[in-house]
Structures are given as C-alpha cells and as structure tokens.
PDB file of N, CA and C in Angstrom:
ATOM      1  N   UNK E 344      -2.827  48.162 167.292  1.00 90.00           N
ATOM      2  CA  UNK E 344      -3.744  49.159 167.800  1.00 90.00           C
ATOM      3  C   UNK E 344      -5.156  48.645 167.551  1.00 90.00           C
ATOM      4  N   UNK E 345      -5.984  48.732 168.571  1.00 94.00           N
ATOM      5  CA  UNK E 345      -7.388  48.357 168.430  1.00 94.00           C
ATOM      6  C   UNK E 345      -8.237  49.362 169.197  1.00 94.00           C
ATOM      7  N   UNK E 346      -9.468  49.507 168.763  1.00 95.00           N
ATOM      8  CA  UNK E 346     -10.371  50.446 169.424  1.00 95.00           C
ATOM      9  C   UNK E 346     -11.795  49.948 169.281  1.00 95.00           C
ATOM     10  N   UNK E 347     -12.595  50.259 170.277  1.00 94.00           N
ATOM     11  CA  UNK E 347     -14.018  49.970 170.194  1.00 94.00           C
ATOM     12  C   UNK E 347     -14.783  50.979 171.024  1.00 94.00           C
ATOM     13  N   UNK E 348     -16.037  51.185 170.639  1.00 96.00           N
ATOM     14  CA  UNK E 348     -16.920  52.128 171.316  1.00 96.00           C
ATOM     15  C   UNK E 348     -18.086  51.331 171.887  1.00 96.00           C
ATOM     16  N   UNK E 349     -18.392  51.573 173.149  1.00 97.00           N
ATOM     17  CA  UNK E 349     -19.536  50.936 173.787  1.00 97.00           C
ATOM     18  C   UNK E 349     -20.631  51.980 173.960  1.00 97.00           C
ATOM     19  N   UNK E 350     -21.823  51.674 173.454  1.00 96.00           N
ATOM     20  CA  UNK E 350     -22.950  52.608 173.517  1.00 96.00           C
ATOM     21  C   UNK E 350     -23.550  52.617 174.921  1.00 96.00           C
ATOM     22  N   UNK E 351     -24.453  53.572 175.196  1.00 96.00           N
ATOM     23  CA  UNK E 351     -25.103  53.621 176.508  1.00 96.00           C
ATOM     24  C   UNK E 351     -25.875  52.343 176.859  1.00 96.00           C
ATOM     25  N   UNK E 352     -26.344  51.615 175.847  1.00 97.00           N
ATOM     26  CA  UNK E 352     -27.082  50.379 176.109  1.00 97.00           C
ATOM     27  C   UNK E 352     -26.180  49.148 176.099  1.00 97.00           C
ATOM     28  N   UNK E 353     -24.853  49.360 175.992  1.00 97.00           N
ATOM     29  CA  UNK E 353     -23.903  48.256 176.065  1.00 97.00           C
ATOM     30  C   UNK E 353     -23.537  47.616 174.745  1.00 97.00           C
ATOM     31  N   UNK E 354     -24.042  48.157 173.641  1.00 96.00           N
ATOM     32  CA  UNK E 354     -23.702  47.614 172.319  1.00 96.00           C
ATOM     33  C   UNK E 354     -22.317  48.070 171.897  1.00 96.00           C
ATOM     34  N   UNK E 355     -21.569  47.178 171.250  1.00 95.00           N
ATOM     35  CA  UNK E 355     -20.289  47.568 170.670  1.00 95.00           C
ATOM     36  C   UNK E 355     -20.557  48.182 169.305  1.00 95.00           C
ATOM     37  N   UNK E 356     -20.036  49.383 169.095  1.00 91.00           N
ATOM     38  CA  UNK E 356     -20.244  50.118 167.845  1.00 91.00           C
ATOM     39  C   UNK E 356     -18.997  50.006 166.974  1.00 91.00           C
ATOM     40  N   UNK E 357     -19.213  49.934 165.662  1.00 87.00           N
ATOM     41  CA  UNK E 357     -18.086  49.928 164.735  1.00 87.00           C
ATOM     42  C   UNK E 357     -17.362  51.260 164.790  1.00 87.00           C
ATOM     43  N   UNK E 358     -16.046  51.212 164.702  1.00 93.00           N
ATOM     44  CA  UNK E 358     -15.265  52.442 164.625  1.00 93.00           C
ATOM     45  C   UNK E 358     -14.076  52.210 163.703  1.00 93.00           C
ATOM     46  N   UNK E 359     -13.488  53.292 163.266  1.00 95.00           N
ATOM     47  CA  UNK E 359     -12.362  53.256 162.337  1.00 95.00           C
ATOM     48  C   UNK E 359     -11.172  53.939 162.989  1.00 95.00           C
ATOM     49  N   UNK E 360     -10.007  53.306 162.889  1.00 94.00           N
ATOM     50  CA  UNK E 360      -8.766  53.909 163.373  1.00 94.00           C
ATOM     51  C   UNK E 360      -8.072  54.530 162.171  1.00 94.00           C
ATOM     52  N   UNK E 361      -7.793  55.828 162.253  1.00 95.00           N
ATOM     53  CA  UNK E 361      -7.147  56.551 161.159  1.00 95.00           C
ATOM     54  C   UNK E 361      -5.741  56.936 161.602  1.00 95.00           C
ATOM     55  N   UNK E 362      -4.727  56.507 160.830  1.00 93.00           N
ATOM     56  CA  UNK E 362      -3.334  56.836 161.126  1.00 93.00           C
ATOM     57  C   UNK E 362      -3.040  58.236 160.602  1.00 93.00           C
ATOM     58  N   UNK E 363      -2.732  59.162 161.511  1.00 95.00           N
ATOM     59  CA  UNK E 363      -2.437  60.546 161.147  1.00 95.00           C
ATOM     60  C   UNK E 363      -0.945  60.799 160.990  1.00 95.00           C
ATOM     61  N   UNK E 364      -0.143  59.739 161.073  1.00 90.00           N
ATOM     62  CA  UNK E 364       1.322  59.797 161.010  1.00 90.00           C
ATOM     63  C   UNK E 364       1.907  60.298 162.325  1.00 90.00           C
ATOM     64  N   UNK E 365       3.217  60.188 162.473  1.00 88.00           N
ATOM     65  CA  UNK E 365       3.946  60.620 163.669  1.00 88.00           C
ATOM     66  C   UNK E 365       3.355  60.040 164.951  1.00 88.00           C
ATOM     67  N   UNK E 366       2.910  58.771 164.889  1.00 86.00           N
ATOM     68  CA  UNK E 366       2.349  58.072 166.058  1.00 86.00           C
ATOM     69  C   UNK E 366       1.082  58.723 166.595  1.00 86.00           C
ATOM     70  N   UNK E 367       0.333  59.410 165.750  1.00 91.00           N
ATOM     71  CA  UNK E 367      -0.949  60.003 166.131  1.00 91.00           C
ATOM     72  C   UNK E 367      -2.064  59.290 165.381  1.00 91.00           C
ATOM     73  N   UNK E 368      -3.168  59.059 166.087  1.00 92.00           N
ATOM     74  CA  UNK E 368      -4.295  58.351 165.503  1.00 92.00           C
ATOM     75  C   UNK E 368      -5.588  59.069 165.844  1.00 92.00           C
ATOM     76  N   UNK E 369      -6.590  58.832 165.028  1.00 93.00           N
ATOM     77  CA  UNK E 369      -7.928  59.365 165.263  1.00 93.00           C
ATOM     78  C   UNK E 369      -8.898  58.187 165.227  1.00 93.00           C
ATOM     79  N   UNK E 370      -9.911  58.244 166.072  1.00 92.00           N
ATOM     80  CA  UNK E 370     -10.947  57.221 166.078  1.00 92.00           C
ATOM     81  C   UNK E 370     -12.224  57.860 165.537  1.00 92.00           C
ATOM     82  N   UNK E 371     -12.810  57.247 164.508  1.00 94.00           N
ATOM     83  CA  UNK E 371     -14.039  57.772 163.916  1.00 94.00           C
ATOM     84  C   UNK E 371     -15.161  56.755 164.084  1.00 94.00           C
ATOM     85  N   UNK E 372     -16.347  57.268 164.427  1.00 92.00           N
ATOM     86  CA  UNK E 372     -17.522  56.414 164.450  1.00 92.00           C
ATOM     87  C   UNK E 372     -18.763  57.291 164.385  1.00 92.00           C
ATOM     88  N   UNK E 373     -19.875  56.682 164.011  1.00 92.00           N
ATOM     89  CA  UNK E 373     -21.150  57.394 163.920  1.00 92.00           C
ATOM     90  C   UNK E 373     -22.059  56.858 165.023  1.00 92.00           C
ATOM     91  N   UNK E 374     -22.404  57.700 166.010  1.00 91.00           N
ATOM     92  CA  UNK E 374     -23.268  57.225 167.092  1.00 91.00           C
ATOM     93  C   UNK E 374     -24.683  56.945 166.592  1.00 91.00           C
ATOM     94  N   UNK E 375     -25.286  55.921 167.169  1.00 91.00           N
ATOM     95  CA  UNK E 375     -26.651  55.543 166.795  1.00 91.00           C
ATOM     96  C   UNK E 375     -27.652  55.864 167.894  1.00 91.00           C
ATOM     97  N   UNK E 376     -27.145  56.312 169.050  1.00 94.00           N
ATOM     98  CA  UNK E 376     -28.037  56.667 170.151  1.00 94.00           C
ATOM     99  C   UNK E 376     -27.403  57.761 170.998  1.00 94.00           C
ATOM    100  N   UNK E 377     -28.249  58.482 171.723  1.00 95.00           N
ATOM    101  CA  UNK E 377     -27.758  59.545 172.595  1.00 95.00           C
ATOM    102  C   UNK E 377     -27.391  58.960 173.954  1.00 95.00           C
ATOM    103  N   UNK E 378     -26.506  59.667 174.647  1.00 96.00           N
ATOM    104  CA  UNK E 378     -26.105  59.249 175.980  1.00 96.00           C
ATOM    105  C   UNK E 378     -24.600  59.104 176.087  1.00 96.00           C
ATOM    106  N   UNK E 379     -24.158  58.529 177.203  1.00 96.00           N
ATOM    107  CA  UNK E 379     -22.729  58.383 177.485  1.00 96.00           C
ATOM    108  C   UNK E 379     -22.179  57.156 176.758  1.00 96.00           C
ATOM    109  N   UNK E 380     -21.150  57.384 175.948  1.00 97.00           N
ATOM    110  CA  UNK E 380     -20.443  56.333 175.225  1.00 97.00           C
ATOM    111  C   UNK E 380     -19.060  56.163 175.851  1.00 97.00           C
ATOM    112  N   UNK E 381     -18.512  54.959 175.758  1.00 97.00           N
ATOM    113  CA  UNK E 381     -17.173  54.681 176.264  1.00 97.00           C
ATOM    114  C   UNK E 381     -16.291  54.256 175.099  1.00 97.00           C
ATOM    115  N   UNK E 382     -15.129  54.902 174.964  1.00 95.00           N
ATOM    116  CA  UNK E 382     -14.164  54.567 173.924  1.00 95.00           C
ATOM    117  C   UNK E 382     -12.971  53.889 174.584  1.00 95.00           C
ATOM    118  N   UNK E 383     -12.627  52.714 174.089  1.00 96.00           N
ATOM    119  CA  UNK E 383     -11.462  51.982 174.578  1.00 96.00           C
ATOM    120  C   UNK E 383     -10.454  51.872 173.448  1.00 96.00           C
ATOM    121  N   UNK E 384      -9.214  52.264 173.729  1.00 94.00           N
ATOM    122  CA  UNK E 384      -8.143  52.194 172.737  1.00 94.00           C
ATOM    123  C   UNK E 384      -6.996  51.409 173.358  1.00 94.00           C
ATOM    124  N   UNK E 385      -6.561  50.363 172.640  1.00 94.00           N
ATOM    125  CA  UNK E 385      -5.489  49.514 173.161  1.00 94.00           C
ATOM    126  C   UNK E 385      -4.344  49.403 172.162  1.00 94.00           C
ATOM    127  N   UNK E 386      -3.147  49.295 172.714  1.00 93.00           N
ATOM    128  CA  UNK E 386      -1.937  49.033 171.927  1.00 93.00           C
ATOM    129  C   UNK E 386      -1.275  47.821 172.560  1.00 93.00           C
ATOM    130  N   UNK E 387      -1.062  46.788 171.767  1.00 94.00           N
ATOM    131  CA  UNK E 387      -0.507  45.527 172.271  1.00 94.00           C
ATOM    132  C   UNK E 387      -1.326  45.000 173.445  1.00 94.00           C
ATOM    133  N   UNK E 388      -2.656  45.029 173.272  1.00 94.00           N
ATOM    134  CA  UNK E 388      -3.614  44.500 174.248  1.00 94.00           C
ATOM    135  C   UNK E 388      -3.664  45.257 175.575  1.00 94.00           C
ATOM    136  N   UNK E 389      -3.016  46.425 175.663  1.00 96.00           N
ATOM    137  CA  UNK E 389      -3.051  47.226 176.882  1.00 96.00           C
ATOM    138  C   UNK E 389      -3.656  48.587 176.573  1.00 96.00           C
ATOM    139  N   UNK E 390      -4.516  49.073 177.485  1.00 96.00           N
ATOM    140  CA  UNK E 390      -5.118  50.390 177.298  1.00 96.00           C
ATOM    141  C   UNK E 390      -4.032  51.462 177.219  1.00 96.00           C
ATOM    142  N   UNK E 391      -4.213  52.410 176.292  1.00 94.00           N
ATOM    143  CA  UNK E 391      -3.308  53.553 176.239  1.00 94.00           C
ATOM    144  C   UNK E 391      -3.666  54.480 177.402  1.00 94.00           C
ATOM    145  N   UNK E 392      -2.775  55.403 177.782  1.00 95.00           N
ATOM    146  CA  UNK E 392      -3.095  56.330 178.871  1.00 95.00           C
ATOM    147  C   UNK E 392      -4.398  57.090 178.592  1.00 95.00           C
ATOM    148  N   UNK E 393      -5.281  57.111 179.577  1.00 94.00           N
ATOM    149  CA  UNK E 393      -6.566  57.793 179.449  1.00 94.00           C
ATOM    150  C   UNK E 393      -7.701  56.908 178.972  1.00 94.00           C
ATOM    151  N   UNK E 394      -7.375  55.716 178.489  1.00 96.00           N
ATOM    152  CA  UNK E 394      -8.392  54.789 177.993  1.00 96.00           C
ATOM    153  C   UNK E 394      -8.798  53.832 179.108  1.00 96.00           C
ATOM    154  N   UNK E 395     -10.059  53.494 179.216  1.00 96.00           N
ATOM    155  CA  UNK E 395     -11.172  53.989 178.410  1.00 96.00           C
ATOM    156  C   UNK E 395     -11.618  55.372 178.872  1.00 96.00           C
ATOM    157  N   UNK E 396     -12.216  56.120 177.963  1.00 94.00           N
ATOM    158  CA  UNK E 396     -12.739  57.433 178.333  1.00 94.00           C
ATOM    159  C   UNK E 396     -14.172  57.559 177.845  1.00 94.00           C
ATOM    160  N   UNK E 397     -14.900  58.480 178.442  1.00 96.00           N
ATOM    161  CA  UNK E 397     -16.319  58.637 178.143  1.00 96.00           C
ATOM    162  C   UNK E 397     -16.614  59.985 177.503  1.00 96.00           C
ATOM    163  N   UNK E 398     -17.645  60.005 176.680  1.00 92.00           N
ATOM    164  CA  UNK E 398     -18.158  61.263 176.140  1.00 92.00           C
ATOM    165  C   UNK E 398     -19.658  61.112 175.958  1.00 92.00           C
ATOM    166  N   UNK E 399     -20.338  62.238 175.921  1.00 95.00           N
ATOM    167  CA  UNK E 399     -21.794  62.235 175.832  1.00 95.00           C
ATOM    168  C   UNK E 399     -22.251  62.701 174.461  1.00 95.00           C
ATOM    169  N   UNK E 400     -23.136  61.934 173.850  1.00 93.00           N
ATOM    170  CA  UNK E 400     -23.758  62.297 172.580  1.00 93.00           C
ATOM    171  C   UNK E 400     -25.142  62.847 172.906  1.00 93.00           C
ATOM    172  N   UNK E 401     -25.414  64.061 172.423  1.00 92.00           N
ATOM    173  CA  UNK E 401     -26.708  64.695 172.662  1.00 92.00           C
ATOM    174  C   UNK E 401     -27.355  65.084 171.355  1.00 92.00           C
ATOM    175  N   UNK E 402     -28.521  65.704 171.420  1.00 86.00           N
ATOM    176  CA  UNK E 402     -29.215  66.119 170.203  1.00 86.00           C
ATOM    177  C   UNK E 402     -28.451  67.234 169.495  1.00 86.00           C
ATOM    178  N   UNK E 403     -28.565  67.259 168.175  1.00 74.00           N
ATOM    179  CA  UNK E 403     -27.948  68.334 167.405  1.00 74.00           C
ATOM    180  C   UNK E 403     -28.666  69.640 167.692  1.00 74.00           C
ATOM    181  N   UNK E 404     -27.898  70.702 167.796  1.00 77.00           N
ATOM    182  CA  UNK E 404     -28.470  72.036 167.963  1.00 77.00           C
ATOM    183  C   UNK E 404     -28.816  72.579 166.582  1.00 77.00           C
ATOM    184  N   UNK E 405     -29.652  73.581 166.502  1.00 67.00           N
ATOM    185  CA  UNK E 405     -29.958  74.216 165.224  1.00 67.00           C
ATOM    186  C   UNK E 405     -28.678  74.694 164.566  1.00 67.00           C
ATOM    187  N   UNK E 406     -28.429  74.347 163.352  1.00 59.00           N
ATOM    188  CA  UNK E 406     -27.199  74.715 162.659  1.00 59.00           C
ATOM    189  C   UNK E 406     -26.242  73.549 162.545  1.00 59.00           C
ATOM    190  N   UNK E 407     -26.581  72.393 163.126  1.00 55.00           N
ATOM    191  CA  UNK E 407     -25.814  71.189 162.920  1.00 55.00           C
ATOM    192  C   UNK E 407     -24.756  70.954 163.890  1.00 55.00           C
TER     193      UNK E 407
END
C-alpha cells in the first residue's frame, strides 16, 4: 500500500498510512496550502477504486 498527496502547486506532500484493521486504512497529512489537493492510493502499484480523488482545503472557520 502506498499513498501520496499532491498540493495545488504540484508539490508532493508527506502523508501517513494508518492500518485500522479489517483491511481498512486511513491517510493522514497536514496541508501546507489552501486549494484543491489530490490523494493517490495504490495497492500493488495499482490505484484503488476511486483513486486518485480530490478535496479542497480552505481557511479555518471561527471555532476551528
């Protein structure tokens, strides 16, 4: 299993793969910039279903 996050400016960001047991995993990372990020998750060098996928990082709202 491998994973990487690509920032809006094209930088590869460090991420951590956490084994939650029962073939479930979580990807953790701390964004360094706002905008659309792409997460790629591969198993045996092939993208898992739904990978790569995108999400948007925006400013924190009052209250965190």
